[in-house]
Short mmCIF file of C-alpha atoms in Angstrom, two decimals:
data_model
loop_
_atom_site.label_atom_id
_atom_site.label_comp_id
_atom_site.label_asym_id
_atom_site.label_seq_id
_atom_site.Cartn_x
_atom_site.Cartn_y
_atom_site.Cartn_z
CA MET F 273 72.35 136.52 218.29
CA LEU F 274 72.21 133.87 215.56
CA THR F 275 70.23 134.46 212.45
CA THR F 276 68.27 131.77 210.68
CA ALA F 277 70.88 131.46 207.93
CA GLN F 278 73.66 130.91 210.48
CA VAL F 279 71.69 128.20 212.31
CA LEU F 280 70.95 126.38 209.06
CA ALA F 281 74.55 126.73 207.87
CA GLN F 282 76.03 125.01 210.95
CA ASN F 283 77.23 121.44 210.56
CA ASN F 284 75.39 119.55 213.28
CA PHE F 285 76.16 116.14 211.86
CA GLY F 286 79.56 115.62 213.43
CA ASP F 287 83.04 115.76 211.94
CA THR F 288 82.69 114.60 208.35
CA ARG F 289 86.41 114.46 207.56
CA THR F 290 87.38 111.63 209.92
CA GLY F 291 84.48 109.37 208.91
CA GLY F 292 85.43 109.29 205.23
CA LEU F 293 85.14 105.48 205.01
CA ALA F 294 81.33 105.37 205.22
CA GLY F 295 80.71 106.32 201.57
CA PRO F 296 83.10 103.83 199.94
CA MET F 297 82.04 101.06 202.36
CA GLY F 298 78.37 101.65 201.56
CA LEU F 299 79.11 101.55 197.84
CA PHE F 300 81.07 98.31 198.30
CA LEU F 301 78.16 96.70 200.18
CA ILE F 302 75.62 97.78 197.55
CA VAL F 303 77.78 96.39 194.73
CA LEU F 304 78.37 93.18 196.70
CA LEU F 305 74.64 92.67 197.36
CA GLY F 306 73.80 93.44 193.72
CA THR F 307 76.38 90.93 192.49
CA ALA F 308 75.09 88.26 194.87
CA THR F 309 71.52 88.88 193.70
CA VAL F 310 72.49 88.57 190.02
CA LEU F 311 74.40 85.34 190.67
CA LEU F 312 71.51 83.86 192.67
CA ILE F 313 69.02 84.70 189.91
CA ARG F 314 71.26 83.10 187.27
CA ASN F 315 71.72 79.98 189.40
CA MET F 316 67.98 79.56 189.98
CA ASN F 317 67.22 80.05 186.28
CA ALA F 318 69.73 77.34 185.39
CA ARG F 319 68.15 74.97 187.92
CA LEU F 320 64.66 75.67 186.62
CA ARG F 321 65.76 74.95 183.04
CA ARG F 322 67.07 71.54 184.11
CA LEU F 323 63.74 70.47 185.62
CA PRO F 324 61.70 68.04 183.52
CA ASP F 325 58.52 69.28 181.83
CA ARG F 326 56.43 66.75 183.72
CA PHE F 327 57.22 64.75 186.82
CA PRO F 328 56.48 61.01 186.83
CA GLN F 329 53.48 59.87 188.86
CA GLN F 330 54.22 58.35 192.23
CA ALA F 331 53.80 54.56 192.43
CA GLY F 332 50.86 54.42 194.84
CA SER F 333 48.79 57.30 193.51
CA THR F 334 45.56 57.02 191.53
CA ASP F 335 44.43 59.03 188.53
CA GLY F 336 41.50 60.48 190.50
CA GLY F 337 43.77 62.79 192.45
CA TRP F 338 42.85 64.09 195.88
CA ALA F 339 39.09 63.53 195.50
CA ASP F 340 39.40 59.74 195.97
CA THR F 341 41.34 59.86 199.23
CA THR F 342 39.55 59.30 202.51
CA ALA F 343 39.80 61.61 205.49
CA VAL F 344 41.13 60.24 208.77
CA ASP F 345 39.67 61.45 212.06
CA PRO F 346 42.59 63.05 213.97
CA THR F 347 40.77 62.74 217.31
CA ASP F 348 40.49 58.97 216.88
CA GLY F 349 36.93 58.93 218.20
CA ILE F 350 37.71 60.77 221.46
CA GLN F 351 35.16 63.44 222.27
CA ALA F 352 36.34 66.42 224.24
CA GLN F 353 34.01 68.45 226.45
CA ASP F 354 33.28 71.87 225.06
CA SER F 355 33.69 74.79 227.41
CA PRO F 356 31.43 77.82 226.96
CA THR F 357 33.33 80.59 225.24
CA ASN F 358 31.03 83.51 226.02
CA ALA F 359 29.99 82.58 229.55
CA PRO F 360 29.15 85.63 231.64
CA SER F 361 31.55 86.20 234.49
CA GLY F 362 29.38 88.64 236.41
CA PRO F 363 26.53 91.08 235.97
CA GLN F 364 26.30 92.37 232.45
CA GLN F 365 24.78 95.64 231.32
CA ARG F 366 22.47 95.73 228.34
#
C-alpha cells in the first residue's frame, strides 16, 4: 500500500532526462522575443522623432473644421419599409 509521501514523490510528468531541450529552447525564445520588442520600440521612437511638429493643412480644407461640412444622405432619398421588431408570433402570457 502506498503512503501519501510515496504518491507525492512519484514523477508523473514523464521522463525528464530525454526532453532536456525544452528549457534552453524556451530561454532562447524569450530572449529572442525580448530583443525583437526592444528593437521595435527603438525603431518606432526614431520614426516618431522624425515626424514634424505640425502637419500642413490640406489644400481643400477650411479653417472651420468638421462643423462646416454638410452631411450626405446615404439612402439617396429611398425610403425602406420598416418591419415590426416586436410583433407577437402567437399568444402571449402577461
